[in-house]
Tab-separated table of C-alpha atoms in Angstrom:
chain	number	residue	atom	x	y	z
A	81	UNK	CA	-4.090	-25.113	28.911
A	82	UNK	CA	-4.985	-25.695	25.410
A	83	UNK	CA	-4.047	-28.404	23.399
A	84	UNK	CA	-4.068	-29.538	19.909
A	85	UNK	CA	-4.257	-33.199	18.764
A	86	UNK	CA	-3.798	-34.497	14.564
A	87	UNK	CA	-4.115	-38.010	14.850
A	88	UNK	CA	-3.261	-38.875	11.304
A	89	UNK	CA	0.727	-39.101	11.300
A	90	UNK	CA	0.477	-40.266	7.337
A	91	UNK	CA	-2.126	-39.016	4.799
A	92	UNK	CA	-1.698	-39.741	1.327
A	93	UNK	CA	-3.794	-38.974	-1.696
A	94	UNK	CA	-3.704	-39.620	-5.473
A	95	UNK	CA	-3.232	-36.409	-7.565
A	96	UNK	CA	-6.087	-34.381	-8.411
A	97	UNK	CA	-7.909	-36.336	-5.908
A	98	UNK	CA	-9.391	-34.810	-2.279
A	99	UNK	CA	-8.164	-35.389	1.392
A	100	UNK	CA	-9.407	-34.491	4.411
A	101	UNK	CA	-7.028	-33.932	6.930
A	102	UNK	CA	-8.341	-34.430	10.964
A	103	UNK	CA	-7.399	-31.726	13.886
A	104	UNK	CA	-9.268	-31.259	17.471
A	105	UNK	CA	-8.490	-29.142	19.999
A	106	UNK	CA	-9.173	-28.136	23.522
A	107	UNK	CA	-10.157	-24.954	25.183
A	108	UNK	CA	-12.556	-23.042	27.349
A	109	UNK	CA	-12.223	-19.932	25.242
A	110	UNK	CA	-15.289	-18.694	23.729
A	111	UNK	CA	-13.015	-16.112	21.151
A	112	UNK	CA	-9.892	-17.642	19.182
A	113	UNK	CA	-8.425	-18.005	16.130
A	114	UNK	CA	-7.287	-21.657	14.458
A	115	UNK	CA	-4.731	-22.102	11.343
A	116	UNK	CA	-3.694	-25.036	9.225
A	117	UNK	CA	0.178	-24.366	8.540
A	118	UNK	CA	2.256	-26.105	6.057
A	119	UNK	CA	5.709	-27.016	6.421
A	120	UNK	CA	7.928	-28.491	2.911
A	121	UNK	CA	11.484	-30.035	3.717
A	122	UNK	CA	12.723	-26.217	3.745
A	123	UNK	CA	11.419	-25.763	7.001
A	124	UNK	CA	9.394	-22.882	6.815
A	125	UNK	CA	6.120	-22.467	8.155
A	126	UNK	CA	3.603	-21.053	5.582
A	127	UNK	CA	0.035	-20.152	6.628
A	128	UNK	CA	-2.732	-22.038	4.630
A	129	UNK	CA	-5.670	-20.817	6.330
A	130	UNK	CA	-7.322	-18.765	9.470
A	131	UNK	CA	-10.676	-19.630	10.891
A	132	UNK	CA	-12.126	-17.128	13.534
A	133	UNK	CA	-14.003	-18.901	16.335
A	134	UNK	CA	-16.808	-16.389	16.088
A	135	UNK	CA	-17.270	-16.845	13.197
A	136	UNK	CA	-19.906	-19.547	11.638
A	137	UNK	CA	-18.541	-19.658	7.830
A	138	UNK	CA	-15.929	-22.338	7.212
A	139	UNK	CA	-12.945	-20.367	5.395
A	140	UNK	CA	-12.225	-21.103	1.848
A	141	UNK	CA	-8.592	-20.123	0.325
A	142	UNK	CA	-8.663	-21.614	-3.266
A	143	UNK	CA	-7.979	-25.017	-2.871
A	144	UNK	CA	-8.251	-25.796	0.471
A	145	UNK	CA	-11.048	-25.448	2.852
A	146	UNK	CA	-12.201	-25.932	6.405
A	147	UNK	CA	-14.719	-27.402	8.130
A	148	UNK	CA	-14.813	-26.035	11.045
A	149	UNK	CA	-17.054	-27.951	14.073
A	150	UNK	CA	-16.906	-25.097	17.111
A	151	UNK	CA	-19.344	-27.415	19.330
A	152	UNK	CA	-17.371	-30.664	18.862
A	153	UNK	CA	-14.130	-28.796	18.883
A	154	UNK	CA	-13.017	-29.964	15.500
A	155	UNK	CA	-11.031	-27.966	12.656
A	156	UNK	CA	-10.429	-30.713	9.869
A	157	UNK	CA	-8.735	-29.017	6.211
A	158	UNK	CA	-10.108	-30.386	3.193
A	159	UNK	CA	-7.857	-30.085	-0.213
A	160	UNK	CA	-9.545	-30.235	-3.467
A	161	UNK	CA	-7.704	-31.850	-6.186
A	162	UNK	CA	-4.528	-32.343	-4.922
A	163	UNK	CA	-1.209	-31.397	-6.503
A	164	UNK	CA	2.064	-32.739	-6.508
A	165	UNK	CA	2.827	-29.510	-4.629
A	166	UNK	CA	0.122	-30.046	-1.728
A	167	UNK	CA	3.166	-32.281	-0.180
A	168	UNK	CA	4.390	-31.662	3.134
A	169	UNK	CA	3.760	-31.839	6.943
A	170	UNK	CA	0.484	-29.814	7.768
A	171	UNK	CA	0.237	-28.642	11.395
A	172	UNK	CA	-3.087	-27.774	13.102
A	173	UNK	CA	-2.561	-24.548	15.520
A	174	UNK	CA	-4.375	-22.548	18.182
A	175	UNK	CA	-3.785	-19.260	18.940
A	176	UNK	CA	-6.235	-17.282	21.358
A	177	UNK	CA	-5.219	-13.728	20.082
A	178	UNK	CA	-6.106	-10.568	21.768
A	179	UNK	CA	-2.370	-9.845	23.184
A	180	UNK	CA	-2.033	-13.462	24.070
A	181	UNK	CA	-0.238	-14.741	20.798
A	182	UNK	CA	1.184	-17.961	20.918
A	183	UNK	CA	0.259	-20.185	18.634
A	184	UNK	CA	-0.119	-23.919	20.404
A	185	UNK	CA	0.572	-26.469	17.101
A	186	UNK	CA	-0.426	-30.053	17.193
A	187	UNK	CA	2.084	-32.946	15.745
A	188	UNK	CA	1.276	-32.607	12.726
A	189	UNK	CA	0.173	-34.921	9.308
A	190	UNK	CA	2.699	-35.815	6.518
A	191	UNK	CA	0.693	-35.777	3.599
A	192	UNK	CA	2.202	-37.524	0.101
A	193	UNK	CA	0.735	-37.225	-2.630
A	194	UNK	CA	0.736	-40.216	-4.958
A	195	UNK	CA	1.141	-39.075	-8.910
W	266	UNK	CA	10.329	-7.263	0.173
W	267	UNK	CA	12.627	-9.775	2.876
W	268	UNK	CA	11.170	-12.194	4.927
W	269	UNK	CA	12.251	-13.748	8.389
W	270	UNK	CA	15.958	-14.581	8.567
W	271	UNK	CA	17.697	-17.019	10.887
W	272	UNK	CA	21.246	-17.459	10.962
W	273	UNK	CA	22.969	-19.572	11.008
W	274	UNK	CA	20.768	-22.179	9.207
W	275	UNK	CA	22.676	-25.322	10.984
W	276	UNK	CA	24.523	-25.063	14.366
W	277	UNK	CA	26.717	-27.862	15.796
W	278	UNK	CA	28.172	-27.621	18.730
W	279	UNK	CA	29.433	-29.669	21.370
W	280	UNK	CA	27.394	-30.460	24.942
W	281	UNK	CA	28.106	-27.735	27.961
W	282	UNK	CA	28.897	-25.087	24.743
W	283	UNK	CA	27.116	-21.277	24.739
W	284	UNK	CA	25.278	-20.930	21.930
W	285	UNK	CA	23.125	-17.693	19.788
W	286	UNK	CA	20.686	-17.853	16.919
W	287	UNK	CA	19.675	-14.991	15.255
W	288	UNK	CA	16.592	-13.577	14.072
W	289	UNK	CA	15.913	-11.016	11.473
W	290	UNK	CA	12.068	-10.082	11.646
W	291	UNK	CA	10.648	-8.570	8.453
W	292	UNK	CA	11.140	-4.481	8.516
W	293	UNK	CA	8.033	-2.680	10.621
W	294	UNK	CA	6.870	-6.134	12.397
W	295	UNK	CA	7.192	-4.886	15.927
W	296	UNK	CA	6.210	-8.748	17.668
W	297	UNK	CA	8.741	-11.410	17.247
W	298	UNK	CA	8.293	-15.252	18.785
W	299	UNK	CA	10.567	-17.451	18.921
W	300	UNK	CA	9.658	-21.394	18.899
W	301	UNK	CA	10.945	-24.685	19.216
W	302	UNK	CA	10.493	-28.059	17.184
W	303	UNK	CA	11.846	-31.471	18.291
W	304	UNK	CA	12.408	-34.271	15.913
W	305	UNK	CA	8.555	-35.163	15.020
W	306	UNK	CA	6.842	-33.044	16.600
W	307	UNK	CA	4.870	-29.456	16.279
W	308	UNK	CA	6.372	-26.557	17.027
W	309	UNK	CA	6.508	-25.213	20.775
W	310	UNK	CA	6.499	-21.587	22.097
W	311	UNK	CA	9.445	-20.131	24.188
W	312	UNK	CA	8.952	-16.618	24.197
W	313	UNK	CA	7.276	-13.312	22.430
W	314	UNK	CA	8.659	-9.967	22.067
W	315	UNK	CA	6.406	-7.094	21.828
W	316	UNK	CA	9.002	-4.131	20.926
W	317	UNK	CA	12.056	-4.739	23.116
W	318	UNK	CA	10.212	-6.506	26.342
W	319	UNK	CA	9.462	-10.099	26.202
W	320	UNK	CA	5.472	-10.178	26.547
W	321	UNK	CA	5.470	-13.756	27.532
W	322	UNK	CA	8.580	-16.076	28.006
W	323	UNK	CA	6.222	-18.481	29.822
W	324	UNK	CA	7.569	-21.232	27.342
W	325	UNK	CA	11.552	-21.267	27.762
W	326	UNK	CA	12.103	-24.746	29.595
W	327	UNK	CA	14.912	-23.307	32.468
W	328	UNK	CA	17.041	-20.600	33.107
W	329	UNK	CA	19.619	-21.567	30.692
W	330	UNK	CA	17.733	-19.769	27.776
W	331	UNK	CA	17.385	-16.429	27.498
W	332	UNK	CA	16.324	-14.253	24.198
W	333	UNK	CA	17.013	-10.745	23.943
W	334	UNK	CA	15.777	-7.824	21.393
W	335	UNK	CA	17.478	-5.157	22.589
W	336	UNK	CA	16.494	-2.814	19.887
W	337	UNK	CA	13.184	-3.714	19.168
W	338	UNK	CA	14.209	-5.378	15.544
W	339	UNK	CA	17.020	-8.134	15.973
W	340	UNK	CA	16.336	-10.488	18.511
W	341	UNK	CA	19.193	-13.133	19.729
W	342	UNK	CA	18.126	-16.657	21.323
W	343	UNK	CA	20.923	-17.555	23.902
W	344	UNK	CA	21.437	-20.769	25.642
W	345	UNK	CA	23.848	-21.716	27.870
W	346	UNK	CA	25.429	-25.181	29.072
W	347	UNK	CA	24.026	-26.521	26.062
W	348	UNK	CA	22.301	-30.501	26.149
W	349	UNK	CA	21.712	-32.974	23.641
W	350	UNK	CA	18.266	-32.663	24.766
W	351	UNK	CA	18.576	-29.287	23.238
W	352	UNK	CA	19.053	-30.704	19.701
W	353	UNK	CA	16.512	-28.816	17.588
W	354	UNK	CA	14.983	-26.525	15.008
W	355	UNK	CA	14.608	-23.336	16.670
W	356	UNK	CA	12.048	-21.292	14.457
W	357	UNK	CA	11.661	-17.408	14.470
W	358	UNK	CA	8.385	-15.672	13.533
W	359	UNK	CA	7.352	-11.578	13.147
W	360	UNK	CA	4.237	-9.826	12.939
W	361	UNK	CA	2.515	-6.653	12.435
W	362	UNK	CA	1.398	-7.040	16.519
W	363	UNK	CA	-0.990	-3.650	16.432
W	364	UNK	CA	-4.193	-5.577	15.907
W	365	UNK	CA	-6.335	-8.604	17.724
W	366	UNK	CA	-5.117	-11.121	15.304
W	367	UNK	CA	-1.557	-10.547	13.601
W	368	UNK	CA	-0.265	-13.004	11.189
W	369	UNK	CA	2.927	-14.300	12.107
W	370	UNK	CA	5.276	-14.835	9.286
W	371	UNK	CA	8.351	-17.495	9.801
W	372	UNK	CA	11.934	-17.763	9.250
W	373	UNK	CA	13.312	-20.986	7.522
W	374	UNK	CA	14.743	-22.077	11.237
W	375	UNK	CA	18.029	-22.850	12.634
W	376	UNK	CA	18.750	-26.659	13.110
W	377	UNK	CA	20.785	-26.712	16.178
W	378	UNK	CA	22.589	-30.006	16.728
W	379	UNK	CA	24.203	-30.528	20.265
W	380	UNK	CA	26.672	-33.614	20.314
């Protein structure tokens, strides 16, 4: 089974600063797809970014960025000068795709950010 | 242009009670997935609709849920002889489902409080 592990709880940043937020994961799936989702008090889930297993480019989506380790199994999101905004939890999630579409979410980091 | 709706947005009820959440996927989205998040933690998979058969319903924890989309839009999440251990946010998500990756799109969640 695959699992997801964020072992940062609590993240906080100064505005307009950077933070790197941490995710692993475990699979013996060659093809799959990994997401950072963000969650504000209002509950709902709202994509940030999607990184294809296959391929080698970290994803880029303004702001925030992956870096994206396939052999060591690591997925960390970097956000570039942080905005009061950026606040929330940010889940790490697996999904393996291809008909088999659950996503597998890890506990997730409250990030504040600090004005 | 609607997104995911979940009613009702809180739930309490008292333990041994019958219970349904709604979902209301967004128009055309022919997958639904329905998910569960405990207190401080990520969110968990119970089930997946492709059309009106559940695809995979590997996740719901015992026979007292069931989910039902009987039409192949709404979907219902039922469970029965409710427990406190049931006390949750139980999140609905829709997608496109006619391609290897689909992006799932989330409803704000119902909080469902069992005393």
């Amino acid at each position: 089974a695959q699992t997801v592990t964020q072992s940062q709880p609590e993240m906080s940043v100064q505005e307009a600063e950077t933070v790197t937020l941490s995710c692993t994961y475990d699979t013996s799936e060659s093809d799959y797809y990994l997401f950072w989702y963000k969650q504000p008090p209002s509950r709902q889930m709202i994509l940030v970014i999607r990184q294809e297993a296959y391929k080698q480019q970290n994803a880029t989506e303004n702001r925030f960025s992956v870096n994206f380790q396939k052999a060591a199994k690591s997925f960390s999101l970097k956000i570039s000068d942080s905005q009061l905004g950026d606040a929330a939890m940010y889940f790490c999630a697996y999904e393996l795709g291809f008909g088999n579409e659950k996503l597998t979410f890890g506990t997730g980091t409250r990030l504040t950010i600090i004005p | 242009g609607a997104g995911v709706s979940q009613t009702p947005s809180n739930k309490v009820t008292e333990k041994g009670k019958y219970v349904e959440l709604r979902c209301d996927p967004i128009s055309g989205h022919t997958a639904l997935y329905w998910y569960r998040q405990s207190l401080g933690q990520g969110p968990e998979f119970l089930i997946y609709f492709q059309g009106t058969g559940a695809a995979d319903d590997s996740g719901l924890p015992n026979d007292r849920f069931f989910a039902v989309r009987p039409e192949g839009s709404v979907s219902t999440l039922k469970i029965q002889r409710t427990e406190r251990g049931d006390s949750a946010v139980y999140l609905c998500a829709s997608s496109f489902g006619d391609s290897s990756y689909n992006e799932q799109f989330f409803g704000p969640g119902t909080r469902l409080t069992v005393l």
